[in-house]
PDB file of C-alpha atoms in Angstrom:
ATOM      1  CA  MET Y   1      86.247 105.473 104.156  1.00  0.00           C
ATOM      2  CA  SER Y   2      89.214 105.154 101.780  1.00  0.00           C
ATOM      3  CA  VAL Y   3      89.717 102.221  99.438  1.00  0.00           C
ATOM      4  CA  VAL Y   4      93.275 101.922  98.138  1.00  0.00           C
ATOM      5  CA  VAL Y   5      93.735  99.888  94.960  1.00  0.00           C
ATOM      6  CA  THR Y   6      97.371  99.046  94.300  1.00  0.00           C
ATOM      7  CA  VAL Y   7      98.415  98.384  90.715  1.00  0.00           C
ATOM      8  CA  TYR Y   8     101.613  97.966  88.727  1.00  0.00           C
ATOM      9  CA  ASP Y   9     101.581  97.738  84.935  1.00  0.00           C
ATOM     10  CA  ARG Y  10      98.600  95.343  84.803  1.00  0.00           C
ATOM     11  CA  VAL Y  11      95.167  96.213  83.446  1.00  0.00           C
ATOM     12  CA  GLN Y  12      93.327  92.979  82.648  1.00  0.00           C
ATOM     13  CA  PHE Y  13      91.614  92.628  86.038  1.00  0.00           C
ATOM     14  CA  LEU Y  14      91.417  96.265  87.158  1.00  0.00           C
ATOM     15  CA  ARG Y  15      87.963  97.029  85.753  1.00  0.00           C
ATOM     16  CA  ASN Y  16      86.457  94.072  87.614  1.00  0.00           C
ATOM     17  CA  ALA Y  17      88.116  95.184  90.871  1.00  0.00           C
ATOM     18  CA  LEU Y  18      86.813  98.743  90.551  1.00  0.00           C
ATOM     19  CA  GLU Y  19      83.322  97.590  89.609  1.00  0.00           C
ATOM     20  CA  SER Y  20      83.187  95.470  92.762  1.00  0.00           C
ATOM     21  CA  VAL Y  21      83.924  98.563  94.867  1.00  0.00           C
ATOM     22  CA  LEU Y  22      81.436 100.786  93.053  1.00  0.00           C
ATOM     23  CA  GLU Y  23      78.719  98.158  93.612  1.00  0.00           C
ATOM     24  CA  GLN Y  24      79.075  98.332  97.421  1.00  0.00           C
ATOM     25  CA  THR Y  25      75.902  98.796  99.455  1.00  0.00           C
ATOM     26  CA  PHE Y  26      77.960 101.078 101.729  1.00  0.00           C
ATOM     27  CA  GLU Y  27      78.222 104.302  99.749  1.00  0.00           C
ATOM     28  CA  SER Y  28      80.454 106.728 101.674  1.00  0.00           C
ATOM     29  CA  PHE Y  29      83.920 106.009 100.295  1.00  0.00           C
ATOM     30  CA  GLU Y  30      86.657 107.217  97.986  1.00  0.00           C
ATOM     31  CA  ILE Y  31      88.799 105.019  95.734  1.00  0.00           C
ATOM     32  CA  ILE Y  32      92.479 105.826  95.312  1.00  0.00           C
ATOM     33  CA  VAL Y  33      94.041 103.866  92.455  1.00  0.00           C
ATOM     34  CA  THR Y  34      97.779 104.093  93.115  1.00  0.00           C
ATOM     35  CA  ASP Y  35      99.813 103.166  90.050  1.00  0.00           C
ATOM     36  CA  ASP Y  36     103.520 102.419  90.516  1.00  0.00           C
ATOM     37  CA  SER Y  37     104.065 102.016  86.765  1.00  0.00           C
ATOM     38  CA  ASN Y  38     102.647 105.345  85.525  1.00  0.00           C
ATOM     39  CA  ASN Y  39     100.819 103.380  82.842  1.00  0.00           C
ATOM     40  CA  PRO Y  40      98.419 105.452  80.690  1.00  0.00           C
ATOM     41  CA  GLU Y  41      96.253 102.364  80.118  1.00  0.00           C
ATOM     42  CA  ILE Y  42      95.573 102.150  83.854  1.00  0.00           C
ATOM     43  CA  LYS Y  43      94.584 105.809  83.968  1.00  0.00           C
ATOM     44  CA  SER Y  44      92.334 105.241  80.960  1.00  0.00           C
ATOM     45  CA  VAL Y  45      90.490 102.428  82.752  1.00  0.00           C
ATOM     46  CA  CYS Y  46      89.936 104.687  85.762  1.00  0.00           C
ATOM     47  CA  ASP Y  47      88.758 107.617  83.630  1.00  0.00           C
ATOM     48  CA  SER Y  48      86.332 105.411  81.707  1.00  0.00           C
ATOM     49  CA  PHE Y  49      84.110 105.076  84.787  1.00  0.00           C
ATOM     50  CA  HIS Y  50      83.460 108.850  84.920  1.00  0.00           C
ATOM     51  CA  GLN Y  51      83.184 108.515  88.683  1.00  0.00           C
ATOM     52  CA  ALA Y  52      84.145 111.271  91.115  1.00  0.00           C
ATOM     53  CA  LYS Y  53      84.771 108.567  93.724  1.00  0.00           C
ATOM     54  CA  ILE Y  54      87.774 107.278  91.743  1.00  0.00           C
ATOM     55  CA  ARG Y  55      91.021 109.205  92.112  1.00  0.00           C
ATOM     56  CA  TYR Y  56      93.977 108.037  90.021  1.00  0.00           C
ATOM     57  CA  ARG Y  57      97.511 108.788  91.196  1.00  0.00           C
ATOM     58  CA  SER Y  58     100.851 107.579  89.900  1.00  0.00           C
ATOM     59  CA  ASN Y  59     104.554 107.765  90.638  1.00  0.00           C
ATOM     60  CA  SER Y  60     106.866 109.275  88.024  1.00  0.00           C
ATOM     61  CA  SER Y  61     109.156 106.276  88.548  1.00  0.00           C
ATOM     62  CA  PRO Y  62     108.588 103.022  90.470  1.00  0.00           C
ATOM     63  CA  VAL Y  63     109.001 103.324  94.243  1.00  0.00           C
ATOM     64  CA  GLY Y  64     108.078  99.771  95.260  1.00  0.00           C
ATOM     65  CA  VAL Y  65     104.827  98.343  96.535  1.00  0.00           C
ATOM     66  CA  ALA Y  66     105.177  99.393 100.185  1.00  0.00           C
ATOM     67  CA  THR Y  67     106.099 103.003  99.429  1.00  0.00           C
ATOM     68  CA  ASN Y  68     103.420 103.184  96.737  1.00  0.00           C
ATOM     69  CA  LEU Y  69     100.806 102.098  99.268  1.00  0.00           C
ATOM     70  CA  ARG Y  70     102.115 104.356 102.049  1.00  0.00           C
ATOM     71  CA  THR Y  71     102.058 107.388  99.755  1.00  0.00           C
ATOM     72  CA  ALA Y  72      98.473 106.698  98.691  1.00  0.00           C
ATOM     73  CA  ILE Y  73      97.324 106.274 102.281  1.00  0.00           C
ATOM     74  CA  SER Y  74      98.992 109.571 103.222  1.00  0.00           C
ATOM     75  CA  GLU Y  75      96.583 111.181 100.734  1.00  0.00           C
ATOM     76  CA  ALA Y  76      93.540 109.233 101.972  1.00  0.00           C
ATOM     77  CA  ARG Y  77      90.697 111.297 103.460  1.00  0.00           C
ATOM     78  CA  GLY Y  78      88.843 108.516 105.277  1.00  0.00           C
ATOM     79  CA  LYS Y  79      89.350 107.416 108.881  1.00  0.00           C
ATOM     80  CA  TYR Y  80      89.140 103.779 107.751  1.00  0.00           C
ATOM     81  CA  VAL Y  81      91.246 102.083 105.074  1.00  0.00           C
ATOM     82  CA  ALA Y  82      90.684  98.960 103.005  1.00  0.00           C
ATOM     83  CA  ILE Y  83      93.280  97.665 100.555  1.00  0.00           C
ATOM     84  CA  LEU Y  84      92.248  95.945  97.332  1.00  0.00           C
ATOM     85  CA  ASN Y  85      94.727  94.481  94.878  1.00  0.00           C
ATOM     86  CA  ASP Y  86      93.922  95.147  91.239  1.00  0.00           C
ATOM     87  CA  ASP Y  87      93.308  91.453  90.510  1.00  0.00           C
ATOM     88  CA  ASP Y  88      90.885  90.787  93.397  1.00  0.00           C
ATOM     89  CA  SER Y  89      87.256  91.782  94.014  1.00  0.00           C
ATOM     90  CA  TRP Y  90      84.704  92.270  96.798  1.00  0.00           C
ATOM     91  CA  GLU Y  91      81.194  91.062  97.488  1.00  0.00           C
ATOM     92  CA  PRO Y  92      78.622  93.935  97.471  1.00  0.00           C
ATOM     93  CA  ASP Y  93      78.248  93.988 101.276  1.00  0.00           C
ATOM     94  CA  PHE Y  94      81.989  93.881 102.036  1.00  0.00           C
ATOM     95  CA  LEU Y  95      82.319  97.441 103.322  1.00  0.00           C
ATOM     96  CA  ASP Y  96      78.943  97.491 105.037  1.00  0.00           C
ATOM     97  CA  LEU Y  97      79.701  94.387 107.107  1.00  0.00           C
ATOM     98  CA  LEU Y  98      83.271  95.392 108.009  1.00  0.00           C
ATOM     99  CA  VAL Y  99      82.856  99.114 108.653  1.00  0.00           C
ATOM    100  CA  THR Y 100      79.863  98.617 110.974  1.00  0.00           C
ATOM    101  CA  PRO Y 101      81.813  96.815 113.776  1.00  0.00           C
ATOM    102  CA  LEU Y 102      84.355  99.648 113.805  1.00  0.00           C
ATOM    103  CA  GLU Y 103      81.612 102.255 113.949  1.00  0.00           C
ATOM    104  CA  ASN Y 104      79.981 100.371 116.831  1.00  0.00           C
ATOM    105  CA  SER Y 105      83.114 100.499 119.006  1.00  0.00           C
ATOM    106  CA  SER Y 106      85.904 103.064 118.929  1.00  0.00           C
ATOM    107  CA  GLU Y 107      88.180 100.541 120.656  1.00  0.00           C
ATOM    108  CA  ARG Y 108      88.137  98.109 117.738  1.00  0.00           C
ATOM    109  CA  ILE Y 109      91.097  98.625 115.476  1.00  0.00           C
ATOM    110  CA  LEU Y 110      90.377  96.140 112.697  1.00  0.00           C
ATOM    111  CA  ALA Y 111      87.516  94.146 111.185  1.00  0.00           C
ATOM    112  CA  PHE Y 112      88.199  91.208 108.876  1.00  0.00           C
ATOM    113  CA  ALA Y 113      86.498  88.318 107.124  1.00  0.00           C
ATOM    114  CA  ASP Y 114      87.300  85.197 105.139  1.00  0.00           C
ATOM    115  CA  HIS Y 115      87.614  85.118 101.340  1.00  0.00           C
ATOM    116  CA  TRP Y 116      87.116  82.948  98.292  1.00  0.00           C
ATOM    117  CA  ILE Y 117      89.921  81.790  96.013  1.00  0.00           C
ATOM    118  CA  MET Y 118      89.112  82.240  92.355  1.00  0.00           C
ATOM    119  CA  LEU Y 119      90.923  81.196  89.210  1.00  0.00           C
ATOM    120  CA  SER Y 120      92.160  83.537  86.495  1.00  0.00           C
ATOM    121  CA  GLY Y 121      88.821  83.446  84.670  1.00  0.00           C
ATOM    122  CA  GLY Y 122      86.820  84.240  87.803  1.00  0.00           C
ATOM    123  CA  GLN Y 123      85.674  80.695  88.669  1.00  0.00           C
ATOM    124  CA  ILE Y 124      85.543  79.917  92.391  1.00  0.00           C
ATOM    125  CA  ASP Y 125      87.850  77.092  93.505  1.00  0.00           C
ATOM    126  CA  VAL Y 126      85.891  75.647  96.421  1.00  0.00           C
ATOM    127  CA  ARG Y 127      88.466  73.009  97.382  1.00  0.00           C
ATOM    128  CA  ARG Y 128      91.328  75.491  97.577  1.00  0.00           C
ATOM    129  CA  THR Y 129      89.111  77.953  99.421  1.00  0.00           C
ATOM    130  CA  GLU Y 130      88.240  75.427 102.118  1.00  0.00           C
ATOM    131  CA  LYS Y 131      91.884  74.369 102.524  1.00  0.00           C
ATOM    132  CA  ASN Y 132      92.943  78.001 102.735  1.00  0.00           C
ATOM    133  CA  THR Y 133      90.404  78.755 105.473  1.00  0.00           C
ATOM    134  CA  VAL Y 134      91.685  75.829 107.531  1.00  0.00           C
ATOM    135  CA  ARG Y 135      95.347  76.654 106.846  1.00  0.00           C
ATOM    136  CA  TYR Y 136      94.981  80.134 108.303  1.00  0.00           C
ATOM    137  CA  ARG Y 137      92.771  78.941 111.173  1.00  0.00           C
ATOM    138  CA  ARG Y 138      89.778  81.041 110.271  1.00  0.00           C
ATOM    139  CA  ASP Y 139      87.672  77.877 110.542  1.00  0.00           C
ATOM    140  CA  THR Y 140      88.104  78.104 114.333  1.00  0.00           C
ATOM    141  CA  LEU Y 141      86.777  81.664 114.607  1.00  0.00           C
ATOM    142  CA  VAL Y 142      83.206  82.702 115.374  1.00  0.00           C
ATOM    143  CA  GLU Y 143      81.640  86.071 114.745  1.00  0.00           C
ATOM    144  CA  GLY Y 144      82.452  88.765 117.236  1.00  0.00           C
ATOM    145  CA  GLU Y 145      85.147  90.745 118.953  1.00  0.00           C
ATOM    146  CA  ILE Y 146      88.570  89.192 119.480  1.00  0.00           C
ATOM    147  CA  GLY Y 147      90.455  90.682 122.409  1.00  0.00           C
ATOM    148  CA  ASP Y 148      93.710  88.750 122.075  1.00  0.00           C
ATOM    149  CA  TRP Y 149      94.526  88.220 118.415  1.00  0.00           C
ATOM    150  CA  GLU Y 150      98.331  88.549 118.559  1.00  0.00           C
ATOM    151  CA  THR Y 151      99.044  84.876 117.890  1.00  0.00           C
ATOM    152  CA  GLY Y 152      96.587  84.694 115.017  1.00  0.00           C
ATOM    153  CA  ALA Y 153      97.913  87.858 113.428  1.00  0.00           C
ATOM    154  CA  VAL Y 154     101.651  87.322 113.875  1.00  0.00           C
ATOM    155  CA  LEU Y 155     102.130  83.545 113.799  1.00  0.00           C
ATOM    156  CA  ASP Y 156      99.094  82.104 112.014  1.00  0.00           C
ATOM    157  CA  HIS Y 157      98.602  84.862 109.403  1.00  0.00           C
ATOM    158  CA  THR Y 158      94.881  84.670 110.147  1.00  0.00           C
ATOM    159  CA  VAL Y 159      94.101  88.228 108.995  1.00  0.00           C
ATOM    160  CA  PRO Y 160      93.878  88.642 105.178  1.00  0.00           C
ATOM    161  CA  LEU Y 161      94.643  92.357 105.351  1.00  0.00           C
ATOM    162  CA  ALA Y 162      95.059  93.048 101.630  1.00  0.00           C
ATOM    163  CA  MET Y 163      91.924  91.231 100.539  1.00  0.00           C
ATOM    164  CA  ALA Y 164      89.364  91.066 103.352  1.00  0.00           C
ATOM    165  CA  ALA Y 165      89.880  93.700 106.047  1.00  0.00           C
ATOM    166  CA  VAL Y 166      89.088  97.272 107.086  1.00  0.00           C
ATOM    167  CA  PHE Y 167      91.234  99.070 109.662  1.00  0.00           C
ATOM    168  CA  ARG Y 168      91.675 102.477 111.281  1.00  0.00           C
ATOM    169  CA  LYS Y 169      94.117 104.643 109.379  1.00  0.00           C
ATOM    170  CA  ASP Y 170      95.459 106.377 112.489  1.00  0.00           C
ATOM    171  CA  ALA Y 171      96.201 103.054 114.211  1.00  0.00           C
ATOM    172  CA  VAL Y 172      99.341 102.530 112.101  1.00  0.00           C
ATOM    173  CA  ASN Y 173     102.630 104.395 112.336  1.00  0.00           C
ATOM    174  CA  TRP Y 174     103.090 104.776 108.588  1.00  0.00           C
ATOM    175  CA  ASP Y 175     106.725 105.806 108.960  1.00  0.00           C
ATOM    176  CA  TRP Y 176     107.381 102.164 109.814  1.00  0.00           C
ATOM    177  CA  VAL Y 177     105.942 100.924 106.505  1.00  0.00           C
ATOM    178  CA  VAL Y 178     109.276 100.964 104.696  1.00  0.00           C
ATOM    179  CA  GLU Y 179     110.266  99.436 101.382  1.00  0.00           C
ATOM    180  CA  ASP Y 180     112.180  96.616 103.124  1.00  0.00           C
ATOM    181  CA  VAL Y 181     108.842  94.882 103.811  1.00  0.00           C
ATOM    182  CA  ALA Y 182     108.107  94.831 100.040  1.00  0.00           C
ATOM    183  CA  GLY Y 183     105.311  92.422  99.100  1.00  0.00           C
ATOM    184  CA  ALA Y 184     104.769  91.430 102.735  1.00  0.00           C
ATOM    185  CA  TYR Y 185     103.471  94.926 103.532  1.00  0.00           C
ATOM    186  CA  ASP Y 186     100.073  93.425 104.439  1.00  0.00           C
ATOM    187  CA  PHE Y 187     101.577  91.091 107.038  1.00  0.00           C
ATOM    188  CA  TRP Y 188     103.726  93.908 108.423  1.00  0.00           C
ATOM    189  CA  ILE Y 189     100.749  96.291 108.744  1.00  0.00           C
ATOM    190  CA  THR Y 190      98.832  93.507 110.503  1.00  0.00           C
ATOM    191  CA  CYS Y 191     101.700  93.146 112.988  1.00  0.00           C
ATOM    192  CA  LEU Y 192     101.719  96.900 113.611  1.00  0.00           C
ATOM    193  CA  LEU Y 193      97.959  96.861 114.219  1.00  0.00           C
ATOM    194  CA  ALA Y 194      98.221  93.867 116.568  1.00  0.00           C
ATOM    195  CA  SER Y 195     100.987  95.596 118.534  1.00  0.00           C
ATOM    196  CA  ALA Y 196      98.463  98.241 119.636  1.00  0.00           C
ATOM    197  CA  HIS Y 197      96.826  95.508 121.770  1.00  0.00           C
ATOM    198  CA  LYS Y 198      93.303  96.647 120.907  1.00  0.00           C
ATOM    199  CA  PRO Y 199      90.442  94.343 119.868  1.00  0.00           C
ATOM    200  CA  ALA Y 200      89.600  93.186 116.359  1.00  0.00           C
ATOM    201  CA  TYR Y 201      86.298  91.915 114.994  1.00  0.00           C
ATOM    202  CA  TYR Y 202      85.723  88.859 112.798  1.00  0.00           C
ATOM    203  CA  VAL Y 203      82.869  88.342 110.331  1.00  0.00           C
ATOM    204  CA  PRO Y 204      82.690  84.613 109.411  1.00  0.00           C
ATOM    205  CA  ARG Y 205      81.735  85.108 105.786  1.00  0.00           C
ATOM    206  CA  ARG Y 206      83.680  85.066 102.535  1.00  0.00           C
ATOM    207  CA  LEU Y 207      83.360  88.683 101.518  1.00  0.00           C
ATOM    208  CA  SER Y 208      86.042  88.914  98.841  1.00  0.00           C
ATOM    209  CA  LYS Y 209      87.636  86.925  96.038  1.00  0.00           C
ATOM    210  CA  TYR Y 210      91.386  86.397  95.812  1.00  0.00           C
ATOM    211  CA  ARG Y 211      92.477  85.650  92.258  1.00  0.00           C
ATOM    212  CA  ILE Y 212      95.308  83.238  91.471  1.00  0.00           C
ATOM    213  CA  HIS Y 213      96.964  83.547  88.064  1.00  0.00           C
ATOM    214  CA  SER Y 214     100.334  83.272  86.344  1.00  0.00           C
ATOM    215  CA  SER Y 215     101.294  86.955  86.657  1.00  0.00           C
ATOM    216  CA  MET Y 216     100.519  87.338  90.361  1.00  0.00           C
ATOM    217  CA  GLU Y 217     103.267  88.601  92.674  1.00  0.00           C
ATOM    218  CA  THR Y 218     103.453  85.370  94.688  1.00  0.00           C
ATOM    219  CA  ALA Y 219     104.397  83.480  91.514  1.00  0.00           C
ATOM    220  CA  ARG Y 220     107.498  85.633  90.997  1.00  0.00           C
ATOM    221  CA  MET Y 221     110.790  83.831  91.636  1.00  0.00           C
ATOM    222  CA  THR Y 222     113.919  85.796  92.545  1.00  0.00           C
ATOM    223  CA  ALA Y 223     116.869  85.110  94.824  1.00  0.00           C
ATOM    224  CA  ASP Y 224     115.910  87.878  97.248  1.00  0.00           C
ATOM    225  CA  LYS Y 225     112.143  87.388  97.242  1.00  0.00           C
ATOM    226  CA  ASN Y 226     111.879  86.262 100.876  1.00  0.00           C
ATOM    227  CA  GLU Y 227     114.386  88.663 102.411  1.00  0.00           C
ATOM    228  CA  ASN Y 228     111.489  90.896 103.457  1.00  0.00           C
ATOM    229  CA  MET Y 229     110.394  88.227 105.959  1.00  0.00           C
ATOM    230  CA  VAL Y 230     113.887  88.211 107.471  1.00  0.00           C
ATOM    231  CA  PHE Y 231     113.604  91.982 107.898  1.00  0.00           C
ATOM    232  CA  ILE Y 232     110.141  91.716 109.460  1.00  0.00           C
ATOM    233  CA  PHE Y 233     110.975  89.028 112.015  1.00  0.00           C
ATOM    234  CA  ALA Y 234     114.300  90.673 112.881  1.00  0.00           C
ATOM    235  CA  THR Y 235     112.503  93.987 113.453  1.00  0.00           C
ATOM    236  CA  LEU Y 236     109.753  92.414 115.548  1.00  0.00           C
ATOM    237  CA  LEU Y 237     112.422  90.854 117.758  1.00  0.00           C
ATOM    238  CA  GLU Y 238     114.464  94.055 117.943  1.00  0.00           C
ATOM    239  CA  LEU Y 239     111.454  96.190 118.900  1.00  0.00           C
ATOM    240  CA  ASP Y 240     110.127  93.446 121.197  1.00  0.00           C
ATOM    241  CA  LEU Y 241     106.553  94.285 120.209  1.00  0.00           C
ATOM    242  CA  PHE Y 242     105.279  90.859 121.285  1.00  0.00           C
ATOM    243  CA  PRO Y 243     107.252  89.668 124.344  1.00  0.00           C
ATOM    244  CA  ARG Y 244     104.904  86.718 124.894  1.00  0.00           C
ATOM    245  CA  LEU Y 245     105.646  85.440 121.382  1.00  0.00           C
ATOM    246  CA  ARG Y 246     109.395  86.008 121.453  1.00  0.00           C
ATOM    247  CA  ALA Y 247     110.444  82.338 121.385  1.00  0.00           C
ATOM    248  CA  ALA Y 248     108.082  81.600 118.483  1.00  0.00           C
ATOM    249  CA  LEU Y 249     109.288  84.684 116.609  1.00  0.00           C
ATOM    250  CA  GLN Y 250     112.885  83.537 116.981  1.00  0.00           C
ATOM    251  CA  ARG Y 251     111.922  80.225 115.378  1.00  0.00           C
ATOM    252  CA  ARG Y 252     110.203  82.088 112.523  1.00  0.00           C
ATOM    253  CA  TYR Y 253     113.267  84.291 112.101  1.00  0.00           C
ATOM    254  CA  ARG Y 254     115.517  81.214 111.940  1.00  0.00           C
ATOM    255  CA  GLU Y 255     113.225  79.625 109.344  1.00  0.00           C
ATOM    256  CA  ALA Y 256     113.089  82.823 107.266  1.00  0.00           C
ATOM    257  CA  LEU Y 257     116.890  82.926 107.184  1.00  0.00           C
ATOM    258  CA  PHE Y 258     116.962  79.302 106.040  1.00  0.00           C
ATOM    259  CA  VAL Y 259     114.423  79.993 103.265  1.00  0.00           C
ATOM    260  CA  CYS Y 260     116.535  82.908 102.017  1.00  0.00           C
ATOM    261  CA  GLY Y 261     119.599  80.694 102.028  1.00  0.00           C
ATOM    262  CA  LYS Y 262     117.711  78.103 100.017  1.00  0.00           C
ATOM    263  CA  ASP Y 263     116.554  80.739  97.524  1.00  0.00           C
ATOM    264  CA  HIS Y 264     120.078  82.003  96.949  1.00  0.00           C
ATOM    265  CA  LEU Y 265     121.354  78.431  96.654  1.00  0.00           C
ATOM    266  CA  PHE Y 266     118.738  77.757  93.963  1.00  0.00           C
ATOM    267  CA  PHE Y 267     120.010  80.774  91.999  1.00  0.00           C
ATOM    268  CA  ASP Y 268     123.622  79.672  92.530  1.00  0.00           C
ATOM    269  CA  ARG Y 269     124.464  82.715  94.656  1.00  0.00           C
ATOM    270  CA  LEU Y 270     126.634  80.698  96.993  1.00  0.00           C
ATOM    271  CA  SER Y 271     128.233  83.355  99.189  1.00  0.00           C
ATOM    272  CA  ARG Y 272     124.840  84.896  99.994  1.00  0.00           C
ATOM    273  CA  ALA Y 273     123.392  81.443 100.595  1.00  0.00           C
ATOM    274  CA  ARG Y 274     126.183  80.638 103.067  1.00  0.00           C
ATOM    275  CA  GLU Y 275     125.569  83.934 104.835  1.00  0.00           C
ATOM    276  CA  PHE Y 276     121.886  83.178 105.405  1.00  0.00           C
ATOM    277  CA  PHE Y 277     122.471  79.553 106.395  1.00  0.00           C
ATOM    278  CA  ALA Y 278     125.125  80.643 108.898  1.00  0.00           C
ATOM    279  CA  LYS Y 279     122.809  83.268 110.405  1.00  0.00           C
ATOM    280  CA  SER Y 280     120.054  80.667 110.700  1.00  0.00           C
ATOM    281  CA  CYS Y 281     122.395  78.368 112.642  1.00  0.00           C
ATOM    282  CA  LYS Y 282     123.514  81.293 114.792  1.00  0.00           C
ATOM    283  CA  VAL Y 283     119.925  81.898 115.936  1.00  0.00           C
ATOM    284  CA  SER Y 284     119.828  78.233 116.936  1.00  0.00           C
ATOM    285  CA  MET Y 285     121.638  75.273 115.454  1.00  0.00           C
ATOM    286  CA  ASN Y 286     119.449  73.402 112.980  1.00  0.00           C
ATOM    287  CA  GLY Y 287     120.171  70.549 110.622  1.00  0.00           C
ATOM    288  CA  LYS Y 288     118.501  72.028 107.555  1.00  0.00           C
ATOM    289  CA  ALA Y 289     120.612  75.171 107.580  1.00  0.00           C
ATOM    290  CA  LEU Y 290     123.776  73.174 108.287  1.00  0.00           C
ATOM    291  CA  VAL Y 291     123.090  70.879 105.317  1.00  0.00           C
ATOM    292  CA  GLY Y 292     122.402  73.928 103.146  1.00  0.00           C
ATOM    293  CA  TRP Y 293     125.681  75.524 104.183  1.00  0.00           C
ATOM    294  CA  LEU Y 294     127.586  72.316 103.392  1.00  0.00           C
ATOM    295  CA  LEU Y 295     125.925  72.103  99.961  1.00  0.00           C
ATOM    296  CA  THR Y 296     127.368  75.490  99.025  1.00  0.00           C
ATOM    297  CA  LEU Y 297     130.877  74.048  99.427  1.00  0.00           C
ATOM    298  CA  LEU Y 298     130.377  71.187  96.956  1.00  0.00           C
ATOM    299  CA  PRO Y 299     131.294  71.261  93.257  1.00  0.00           C
ATOM    300  CA  ARG Y 300     128.309  72.260  91.147  1.00  0.00           C
ATOM    301  CA  TRP Y 301     127.775  68.804  89.610  1.00  0.00           C
ATOM    302  CA  LEU Y 302     127.705  67.154  93.037  1.00  0.00           C
ATOM    303  CA  ARG Y 303     125.602  69.912  94.578  1.00  0.00           C
ATOM    304  CA  ASN Y 304     122.995  69.565  91.824  1.00  0.00           C
ATOM    305  CA  LYS Y 305     122.953  65.801  92.270  1.00  0.00           C
ATOM    306  CA  CYS Y 306     122.371  66.181  96.025  1.00  0.00           C
ATOM    307  CA  LEU Y 307     119.631  68.748  95.478  1.00  0.00           C
ATOM    308  CA  ALA Y 308     117.899  66.456  92.999  1.00  0.00           C
ATOM    309  CA  ALA Y 309     118.056  63.589  95.523  1.00  0.00           C
ATOM    310  CA  LEU Y 310     116.608  65.805  98.269  1.00  0.00           C
ATOM    311  CA  ARG Y 311     113.764  66.919  95.997  1.00  0.00           C
ATOM    312  CA  GLU Y 312     113.040  63.310  95.095  1.00  0.00           C
ATOM    313  CA  ARG Y 313     112.961  62.287  98.752  1.00  0.00           C
ATOM    314  CA  LYS Y 314     110.584  65.132  99.576  1.00  0.00           C
ATOM    315  CA  ILE Y 315     108.230  64.002  96.824  1.00  0.00           C
ATOM    316  CA  GLU Y 316     108.354  60.420  98.115  1.00  0.00           C
ATOM    317  CA  ASP Y 317     107.586  61.639 101.658  1.00  0.00           C
ATOM    318  CA  LEU Y 318     104.429  63.303 100.355  1.00  0.00           C
ATOM    319  CA  ASN Y 319     103.116  60.087  98.773  1.00  0.00           C
TER     320      ASN Y 319
END
C-alpha cells in the first residue's frame, strides 16, 4: 500500500496529515511525500518523525501538480494507492476500511468513502459537510459494490479521489496523467478508472477531513484556472471513453468553455475570452456564451457596468 502526500511550499498542516497516516490501524504501507517546491522545511518535517515508512522526494524545479504526482506514483511499491493532500487528514481506520474491499475482490478497482469538511483550525463544519454530501450525491449511496458508477464518477463527481479513496495502481495508464489536467488530476484519474468498466466499492462513513483555508488551491484565481476542465472534457469526447454519456459530456464541455471565457473576461483578456465563448457556441448555441462574446466588444466602462448589473441580478435571484 502506497500513500502519496502531495505538497508545494506549505508546511503548516503537513505534520497533522502525516500523523493521521502513521496512526492508521492498517499497518502495511509506505508514505511518499512528493514536494514540488524542493523546500528544506518540508524535508525537515518529514525527517523529524524518524520513520522508515516516510520517504521524502522532491523535484529540482517545479513540474506541476499532475507530473509531481505521476512521478511519485511511478516510484510507489504498493499495489494500491491513496492520495492525501498535505492540508487534509484521515480517520485511524481509513486504510483498513478501504483496502479490505479491494483485497476481498480482485475485480474491484476502487474503494471510496465520504469525508468531513473542516476549517483552517481543524474544527468540523457539520453544515457544510452535510451540504457537500448531498451535492455530490453520496447521500444516495449505500454500502457495497457499485457495478455501474460511470455517471457518478464522470458527471456527479461522486468519488473524492484525493481525499477519501484507495485504488489499484495498475488500473491507471499513467502516461495519460499529463500536466494539462493540472489541479483536476483527481477527477481525471477517476475518469480513467471508471473507463475500465470494473466495479467500485462504497463505504458510507466519513473517513477523512478536507480542510478549507485561504491558501488552498481552489481559492486561487487566475485567468486560465479552469482550462484543465476544457482539456479533460475535450479528451473524453475525443477518446469516446463513455459513449453512453456523450451528450452529457458535450454539455459539460460547452459549459467548461463558457467558464473559461468568463474567467478571461474577468481578467480583461478579451481575445482569449472571445475565443472560448465562440467555441462554446460552436458546440451548441447558448445564450450565456453569446452574451459573453458580445460583452467583449463593448468599451470597458460599458462592459464593467453590464457586468455589475448581471452580478446584481444574480444576487437578487438568490434571495
